[in-house]
């Protein structure tokens, strides 16, 4: 690389760098387009464990390329975080989710929205959230849930607890996403004023065949309940796991068994069917 510097650049690295640049370009283009076209927000049902009825939904964003391919967030959220484009992307997702919540009013309880550490740390996050809510004055703010992961606690210099308390003062609820997969889940539980625990898929999938998973889930459900929080099991894919979760008294479930993330129109149809059932 000139002088006495040696640069090692493997094919893998080259591919990774190219993919990152592609993700960035695609994201920048998508953000300058018609957002509901280029960055559609899809919804995955969350059901009551006892009845299987839809009680809520998680908003999950996709990126539509000019070739009409749909990209999973795994391909562009990291680039969005690193470049700061997550701020604009996140505001779009939040506005769309709250708009849907208002539109589908009364049919179900809540919509949850993922908020990344970088977004949460943004000084404008709370004013932006308040602004989004103020465009829907008749909406009960407790029907909006913000999902955060433990990395939010570790990776920012802001006082996360303080910020979450401000968010809660707007009436919005907080969920701990991917619970149990981080390094300090108990610290997280102790220090963060959360309302919902989302049990990570790694504890849930195959639960019925694994007594250790059963014990862990049982203990976390008990812990959540004693702290006055509710729980959602993520990644419920088969009937046996659903039965086991019901048996353990898990209040709500999310997973392919009940529905994959779908575009808003399809979600509305599923919601309607669920109400008729
Ligand atoms: P997450 O928050 O853990 O979301 C759940 C992911 O698990 C979703 O993937 C969902 O499609 C998938 N999933 C749901 N049920 C099942 C199941 O039964 N089995 C399996 N194998 N998977 C299931 P998706 O939509 O690809 O999203 C991936 C991640 O991207 C999300 O993980 C979340 O961390 C992030 N993400 C998505 N939308 C947003 C967003 O608007 N903002 C931010 N900051 N992050 C987002
Ligand atoms: Ca989530
Ligand atoms: Ca999750």
Tab-separated table of C-alpha atoms and ligand atoms in Angstrom:
chain	number	residue	atom	x	y	z
A	1	UNK	CA	0.000	0.000	0.000
A	2	UNK	CA	3.031	2.259	-0.306
A	3	UNK	CA	5.879	2.968	2.119
A	4	UNK	CA	6.319	0.046	4.465
A	5	UNK	CA	2.632	-0.581	4.862
A	6	UNK	CA	1.266	-3.944	3.889
A	7	UNK	CA	-2.388	-4.330	3.085
A	8	UNK	CA	-4.125	-7.668	3.132
A	9	UNK	CA	-7.306	-7.677	1.187
A	10	UNK	CA	-9.033	-10.978	0.657
A	11	UNK	CA	-11.820	-11.770	-1.770
A	12	UNK	CA	-14.198	-12.112	1.156
A	13	UNK	CA	-13.358	-8.624	2.320
A	14	UNK	CA	-13.790	-7.296	-1.173
A	15	UNK	CA	-17.248	-8.848	-1.364
A	16	UNK	CA	-18.169	-7.505	2.074
A	17	UNK	CA	-17.052	-3.990	1.167
A	18	UNK	CA	-18.924	-4.100	-2.116
A	19	UNK	CA	-22.093	-5.326	-0.394
A	20	UNK	CA	-21.856	-2.570	2.195
A	21	UNK	CA	-21.490	0.078	-0.504
A	22	UNK	CA	-24.424	-1.393	-2.411
A	23	UNK	CA	-26.550	-1.354	0.735
A	24	UNK	CA	-25.658	2.294	1.318
A	25	UNK	CA	-26.474	3.318	-2.234
A	26	UNK	CA	-29.739	1.401	-2.223
A	27	UNK	CA	-30.708	2.950	1.069
A	28	UNK	CA	-29.898	6.471	-0.066
A	29	UNK	CA	-31.936	5.942	-3.242
A	30	UNK	CA	-34.815	4.395	-1.321
A	31	UNK	CA	-34.927	7.320	1.109
A	32	UNK	CA	-35.218	9.776	-1.761
A	33	UNK	CA	-38.113	7.856	-3.321
A	34	UNK	CA	-41.766	7.408	-2.449
A	35	UNK	CA	-41.149	5.873	0.977
A	36	UNK	CA	-44.174	3.586	1.150
A	37	UNK	CA	-43.032	2.103	-2.162
A	38	UNK	CA	-39.299	1.900	-1.557
A	39	UNK	CA	-39.354	1.133	2.172
A	40	UNK	CA	-42.666	-0.666	2.764
A	41	UNK	CA	-43.573	-1.382	6.370
A	42	UNK	CA	-44.955	-4.881	6.863
A	43	UNK	CA	-46.765	-6.292	9.862
A	44	UNK	CA	-46.472	-9.588	11.702
A	45	UNK	CA	-49.296	-10.647	14.020
A	46	UNK	CA	-48.869	-11.101	17.761
A	47	UNK	CA	-51.575	-13.327	19.235
A	48	UNK	CA	-53.093	-14.073	22.620
A	49	UNK	CA	-51.630	-17.458	23.592
A	50	UNK	CA	-54.924	-18.877	24.871
A	51	UNK	CA	-57.135	-18.051	21.880
A	52	UNK	CA	-54.693	-17.467	19.018
A	53	UNK	CA	-56.468	-14.198	18.210
A	54	UNK	CA	-54.489	-11.232	16.944
A	55	UNK	CA	-53.907	-8.688	19.711
A	56	UNK	CA	-51.059	-6.732	18.189
A	57	UNK	CA	-48.456	-6.525	15.447
A	58	UNK	CA	-44.777	-5.835	14.993
A	59	UNK	CA	-43.846	-3.380	12.236
A	60	UNK	CA	-40.959	-4.723	10.118
A	61	UNK	CA	-39.443	-2.694	7.312
A	62	UNK	CA	-38.356	-3.994	3.883
A	63	UNK	CA	-36.366	-2.355	1.087
A	64	UNK	CA	-37.720	-2.613	-2.433
A	65	UNK	CA	-35.000	-2.286	-5.078
A	66	UNK	CA	-35.618	-0.722	-8.504
A	67	UNK	CA	-35.549	-4.346	-9.807
A	68	UNK	CA	-38.486	-5.020	-7.477
A	69	UNK	CA	-36.548	-7.302	-5.119
A	70	UNK	CA	-37.431	-7.085	-1.452
A	71	UNK	CA	-34.487	-6.949	0.913
A	72	UNK	CA	-34.546	-8.123	4.506
A	73	UNK	CA	-33.573	-5.538	7.128
A	74	UNK	CA	-30.463	-7.609	7.881
A	75	UNK	CA	-29.102	-6.316	4.565
A	76	UNK	CA	-29.578	-2.619	5.205
A	77	UNK	CA	-30.187	-1.830	8.895
A	78	UNK	CA	-26.462	-2.105	9.782
A	79	UNK	CA	-25.561	0.327	6.977
A	80	UNK	CA	-28.436	2.586	8.047
A	81	UNK	CA	-27.063	2.643	11.590
A	82	UNK	CA	-23.482	3.370	10.547
A	83	UNK	CA	-24.379	6.180	8.172
A	84	UNK	CA	-27.054	7.764	10.350
A	85	UNK	CA	-29.707	7.123	7.686
A	86	UNK	CA	-31.490	5.105	10.381
A	87	UNK	CA	-32.864	8.403	11.710
A	88	UNK	CA	-34.875	9.148	8.556
A	89	UNK	CA	-35.715	5.473	8.039
A	90	UNK	CA	-36.859	5.099	11.644
A	91	UNK	CA	-39.075	8.166	11.475
A	92	UNK	CA	-40.744	6.794	8.354
A	93	UNK	CA	-41.414	3.409	10.021
A	94	UNK	CA	-42.780	5.082	13.137
A	95	UNK	CA	-45.101	7.405	11.182
A	96	UNK	CA	-46.395	4.551	9.069
A	97	UNK	CA	-46.940	2.295	12.102
A	98	UNK	CA	-48.812	4.979	14.024
A	99	UNK	CA	-50.909	5.825	10.971
A	100	UNK	CA	-51.909	2.160	10.643
A	101	UNK	CA	-52.635	1.923	14.332
A	102	UNK	CA	-55.038	4.835	14.033
A	103	UNK	CA	-56.542	3.472	10.798
A	104	UNK	CA	-57.120	-0.028	12.205
A	105	UNK	CA	-58.402	1.521	15.391
A	106	UNK	CA	-60.209	-0.645	17.946
A	107	UNK	CA	-59.525	-3.854	16.054
A	108	UNK	CA	-56.531	-4.729	18.159
A	109	UNK	CA	-54.394	-3.466	21.010
A	110	UNK	CA	-50.982	-2.357	19.826
A	111	UNK	CA	-48.269	-2.034	17.210
A	112	UNK	CA	-44.648	-2.342	18.174
A	113	UNK	CA	-41.801	-0.629	16.374
A	114	UNK	CA	-38.088	-1.476	16.524
A	115	UNK	CA	-35.859	1.386	17.600
A	116	UNK	CA	-32.122	0.963	17.214
A	117	UNK	CA	-29.550	2.298	19.709
A	118	UNK	CA	-28.469	5.069	17.370
A	119	UNK	CA	-32.060	6.287	16.984
A	120	UNK	CA	-32.696	6.194	20.686
A	121	UNK	CA	-29.542	8.216	21.351
A	122	UNK	CA	-30.546	10.920	18.867
A	123	UNK	CA	-31.364	14.171	20.766
A	124	UNK	CA	-34.393	14.657	18.511
A	125	UNK	CA	-35.876	11.232	19.070
A	126	UNK	CA	-38.345	12.154	21.813
A	127	UNK	CA	-39.548	15.403	20.163
A	128	UNK	CA	-39.997	13.444	16.907
A	129	UNK	CA	-42.009	10.767	18.708
A	130	UNK	CA	-44.165	13.405	20.406
A	131	UNK	CA	-44.713	15.048	17.039
A	132	UNK	CA	-45.813	11.775	15.402
A	133	UNK	CA	-48.263	11.151	18.241
A	134	UNK	CA	-49.625	14.688	18.052
A	135	UNK	CA	-50.703	14.066	14.437
A	136	UNK	CA	-53.063	11.430	15.859
A	137	UNK	CA	-54.608	13.235	18.835
A	138	UNK	CA	-57.343	10.659	19.441
A	139	UNK	CA	-54.901	7.756	19.583
A	140	UNK	CA	-54.089	6.291	22.980
A	141	UNK	CA	-50.253	6.438	23.125
A	142	UNK	CA	-50.085	3.249	25.196
A	143	UNK	CA	-51.063	1.389	22.019
A	144	UNK	CA	-47.621	2.151	20.640
A	145	UNK	CA	-44.786	-0.064	21.854
A	146	UNK	CA	-41.113	0.701	21.274
A	147	UNK	CA	-38.842	-2.369	21.021
A	148	UNK	CA	-35.261	-1.967	22.089
A	149	UNK	CA	-32.413	-4.427	22.409
A	150	UNK	CA	-29.857	-4.658	25.125
A	151	UNK	CA	-27.153	-3.196	22.896
A	152	UNK	CA	-28.926	0.142	23.382
A	153	UNK	CA	-27.833	0.016	26.985
A	154	UNK	CA	-24.214	-0.717	26.143
A	155	UNK	CA	-23.471	1.136	22.964
A	156	UNK	CA	-24.462	4.702	23.702
A	157	UNK	CA	-23.225	7.412	25.963
A	158	UNK	CA	-26.691	8.763	26.730
A	159	UNK	CA	-28.541	7.878	29.902
A	160	UNK	CA	-30.805	5.199	28.444
A	161	UNK	CA	-32.897	4.892	31.577
A	162	UNK	CA	-33.567	8.624	31.571
A	163	UNK	CA	-34.514	8.576	27.895
A	164	UNK	CA	-36.862	5.633	28.368
A	165	UNK	CA	-38.556	7.385	31.254
A	166	UNK	CA	-39.182	10.412	29.025
A	167	UNK	CA	-40.638	8.125	26.359
A	168	UNK	CA	-42.866	6.496	28.950
A	169	UNK	CA	-44.037	9.898	30.139
A	170	UNK	CA	-45.635	10.260	26.683
A	171	UNK	CA	-47.632	7.121	27.498
A	172	UNK	CA	-45.711	4.903	25.042
A	173	UNK	CA	-44.779	1.411	26.252
A	174	UNK	CA	-41.329	-0.185	26.121
A	175	UNK	CA	-40.479	-3.775	25.152
A	176	UNK	CA	-37.145	-5.525	25.677
A	177	UNK	CA	-36.450	-7.272	22.377
A	178	UNK	CA	-34.486	-10.534	21.951
A	179	UNK	CA	-34.517	-10.930	25.709
A	180	UNK	CA	-31.951	-13.363	27.076
A	181	UNK	CA	-29.467	-13.192	24.222
A	182	UNK	CA	-27.335	-10.328	25.548
A	183	UNK	CA	-24.649	-10.305	28.183
A	184	UNK	CA	-26.448	-8.506	30.959
A	185	UNK	CA	-30.108	-9.386	30.737
A	186	UNK	CA	-30.661	-9.143	34.474
A	187	UNK	CA	-29.031	-5.723	34.686
A	188	UNK	CA	-31.246	-4.690	31.829
A	189	UNK	CA	-34.318	-5.943	33.666
A	190	UNK	CA	-33.295	-4.203	36.848
A	191	UNK	CA	-32.423	-0.834	35.382
A	192	UNK	CA	-34.887	-0.336	32.563
A	193	UNK	CA	-38.508	0.665	33.126
A	194	UNK	CA	-39.915	-1.786	30.563
A	195	UNK	CA	-43.468	-3.080	30.171
A	196	UNK	CA	-42.924	-6.079	27.911
A	197	UNK	CA	-40.303	-8.826	27.636
A	198	UNK	CA	-39.880	-10.487	24.249
A	199	UNK	CA	-38.433	-13.947	24.746
A	200	UNK	CA	-35.900	-14.572	22.022
A	201	UNK	CA	-36.596	-17.180	19.382
A	202	UNK	CA	-33.522	-19.194	20.438
A	203	UNK	CA	-35.287	-20.167	23.694
A	204	UNK	CA	-38.654	-20.690	22.050
A	205	UNK	CA	-38.027	-22.804	18.944
A	206	UNK	CA	-37.974	-26.478	19.897
A	207	UNK	CA	-39.085	-25.674	23.413
A	208	UNK	CA	-41.451	-28.628	23.755
A	209	UNK	CA	-38.611	-31.096	23.178
A	210	UNK	CA	-36.083	-29.417	25.458
A	211	UNK	CA	-36.555	-29.436	29.251
A	212	UNK	CA	-33.794	-26.849	29.752
A	213	UNK	CA	-35.528	-24.375	27.447
A	214	UNK	CA	-38.772	-25.062	29.308
A	215	UNK	CA	-37.138	-24.240	32.645
A	216	UNK	CA	-35.575	-21.054	31.311
A	217	UNK	CA	-38.848	-19.833	29.829
A	218	UNK	CA	-40.734	-20.717	32.976
A	219	UNK	CA	-38.269	-18.730	35.079
A	220	UNK	CA	-38.294	-15.696	32.777
A	221	UNK	CA	-42.105	-15.707	32.674
A	222	UNK	CA	-42.184	-15.790	36.442
A	223	UNK	CA	-39.611	-13.000	36.670
A	224	UNK	CA	-41.501	-10.841	34.187
A	225	UNK	CA	-44.769	-11.390	35.997
A	226	UNK	CA	-43.310	-10.502	39.380
A	227	UNK	CA	-41.876	-7.298	37.923
A	228	UNK	CA	-45.307	-6.391	36.555
A	229	UNK	CA	-44.330	-6.948	32.940
A	230	UNK	CA	-46.048	-8.948	30.252
A	231	UNK	CA	-44.261	-11.390	27.926
A	232	UNK	CA	-44.296	-12.350	24.256
A	233	UNK	CA	-42.662	-15.535	22.956
A	234	UNK	CA	-40.981	-14.919	19.573
A	235	UNK	CA	-40.369	-17.453	16.818
A	236	UNK	CA	-43.250	-19.825	17.564
A	237	UNK	CA	-43.187	-22.124	14.556
A	238	UNK	CA	-45.067	-25.260	15.533
A	239	UNK	CA	-48.107	-26.429	17.393
A	240	UNK	CA	-46.137	-28.374	20.018
A	241	UNK	CA	-44.240	-25.238	21.047
A	242	UNK	CA	-47.453	-23.230	21.162
A	243	UNK	CA	-49.066	-25.877	23.396
A	244	UNK	CA	-46.031	-25.856	25.693
A	245	UNK	CA	-46.082	-22.054	25.938
A	246	UNK	CA	-49.784	-22.041	26.757
A	247	UNK	CA	-49.161	-24.661	29.409
A	248	UNK	CA	-46.461	-22.446	30.933
A	249	UNK	CA	-48.858	-19.508	31.044
A	250	UNK	CA	-47.074	-17.386	28.453
A	251	UNK	CA	-49.543	-14.566	27.662
A	252	UNK	CA	-48.713	-13.888	24.001
A	253	UNK	CA	-46.974	-15.419	21.008
A	254	UNK	CA	-45.487	-14.341	17.688
A	255	UNK	CA	-44.131	-16.543	14.914
A	256	UNK	CA	-44.652	-18.179	11.557
A	257	UNK	CA	-47.275	-20.512	13.056
A	258	UNK	CA	-49.593	-17.508	13.379
A	259	UNK	CA	-48.365	-15.512	10.401
A	260	UNK	CA	-45.299	-14.153	8.659
A	261	UNK	CA	-44.727	-10.428	8.204
A	262	UNK	CA	-47.104	-9.278	5.429
A	263	UNK	CA	-47.970	-6.063	3.573
A	264	UNK	CA	-50.590	-3.879	5.309
A	265	UNK	CA	-53.500	-4.926	3.063
A	266	UNK	CA	-52.904	-8.610	3.757
A	267	UNK	CA	-52.452	-7.942	7.428
A	268	UNK	CA	-55.780	-6.088	7.520
A	269	UNK	CA	-57.453	-9.134	5.930
A	270	UNK	CA	-55.907	-11.459	8.519
A	271	UNK	CA	-57.010	-9.090	11.258
A	272	UNK	CA	-60.538	-9.123	9.951
A	273	UNK	CA	-60.587	-12.931	9.771
A	274	UNK	CA	-59.227	-13.118	13.304
A	275	UNK	CA	-62.066	-10.909	14.565
A	276	UNK	CA	-64.690	-13.085	12.867
A	277	UNK	CA	-63.234	-16.326	14.252
B	1	LIG	P1	-36.515	-8.699	15.292
B	1	LIG	O1	-36.905	-7.410	15.887
B	1	LIG	O2	-36.051	-9.768	16.233
B	1	LIG	O3	-37.761	-9.166	14.423
B	1	LIG	C1	-38.191	-10.471	14.315
B	1	LIG	C2	-37.597	-11.147	13.106
B	1	LIG	O4	-37.854	-12.539	13.199
B	1	LIG	C3	-38.247	-10.691	11.808
B	1	LIG	O5	-37.264	-10.721	10.787
B	1	LIG	C4	-39.309	-11.741	11.581
B	1	LIG	O6	-39.677	-11.904	10.233
B	1	LIG	C5	-38.579	-12.973	12.083
B	1	LIG	N1	-39.524	-14.005	12.544
B	1	LIG	C6	-40.756	-13.821	13.046
B	1	LIG	N2	-41.337	-14.998	13.375
B	1	LIG	C7	-40.439	-15.972	13.070
B	1	LIG	C8	-40.460	-17.409	13.170
B	1	LIG	O7	-41.421	-18.034	13.600
B	1	LIG	N3	-39.347	-18.066	12.777
B	1	LIG	C9	-38.257	-17.417	12.289
B	1	LIG	N4	-37.210	-18.149	11.914
B	1	LIG	N5	-38.198	-16.048	12.170
B	1	LIG	C10	-39.279	-15.337	12.558
B	1	LIG	P2	-37.030	-9.499	9.799
B	1	LIG	O8	-38.345	-8.893	9.414
B	1	LIG	O9	-36.131	-9.996	8.714
B	1	LIG	O10	-36.281	-8.443	10.679
B	1	LIG	C11	-34.976	-8.673	11.116
B	1	LIG	C12	-34.520	-7.658	12.132
B	1	LIG	O11	-34.345	-6.381	11.528
B	1	LIG	C13	-35.531	-7.449	13.248
B	1	LIG	O12	-35.360	-8.477	14.188
B	1	LIG	C14	-35.110	-6.081	13.748
B	1	LIG	O13	-34.038	-6.185	14.646
B	1	LIG	C15	-34.620	-5.394	12.493
B	1	LIG	N6	-35.659	-4.465	11.997
B	1	LIG	C16	-36.750	-4.723	11.246
B	1	LIG	N7	-37.460	-3.614	11.005
B	1	LIG	C17	-36.797	-2.599	11.639
B	1	LIG	C18	-37.019	-1.182	11.779
B	1	LIG	O14	-38.001	-0.604	11.296
B	1	LIG	N8	-36.107	-0.469	12.509
B	1	LIG	C19	-35.016	-1.065	13.084
B	1	LIG	N9	-34.183	-0.294	13.797
B	1	LIG	N10	-34.785	-2.383	12.985
B	1	LIG	C20	-35.651	-3.149	12.263
B	2	LIG	CA1	-38.241	-6.687	17.303
B	3	LIG	CA1	-36.804	-10.065	18.395
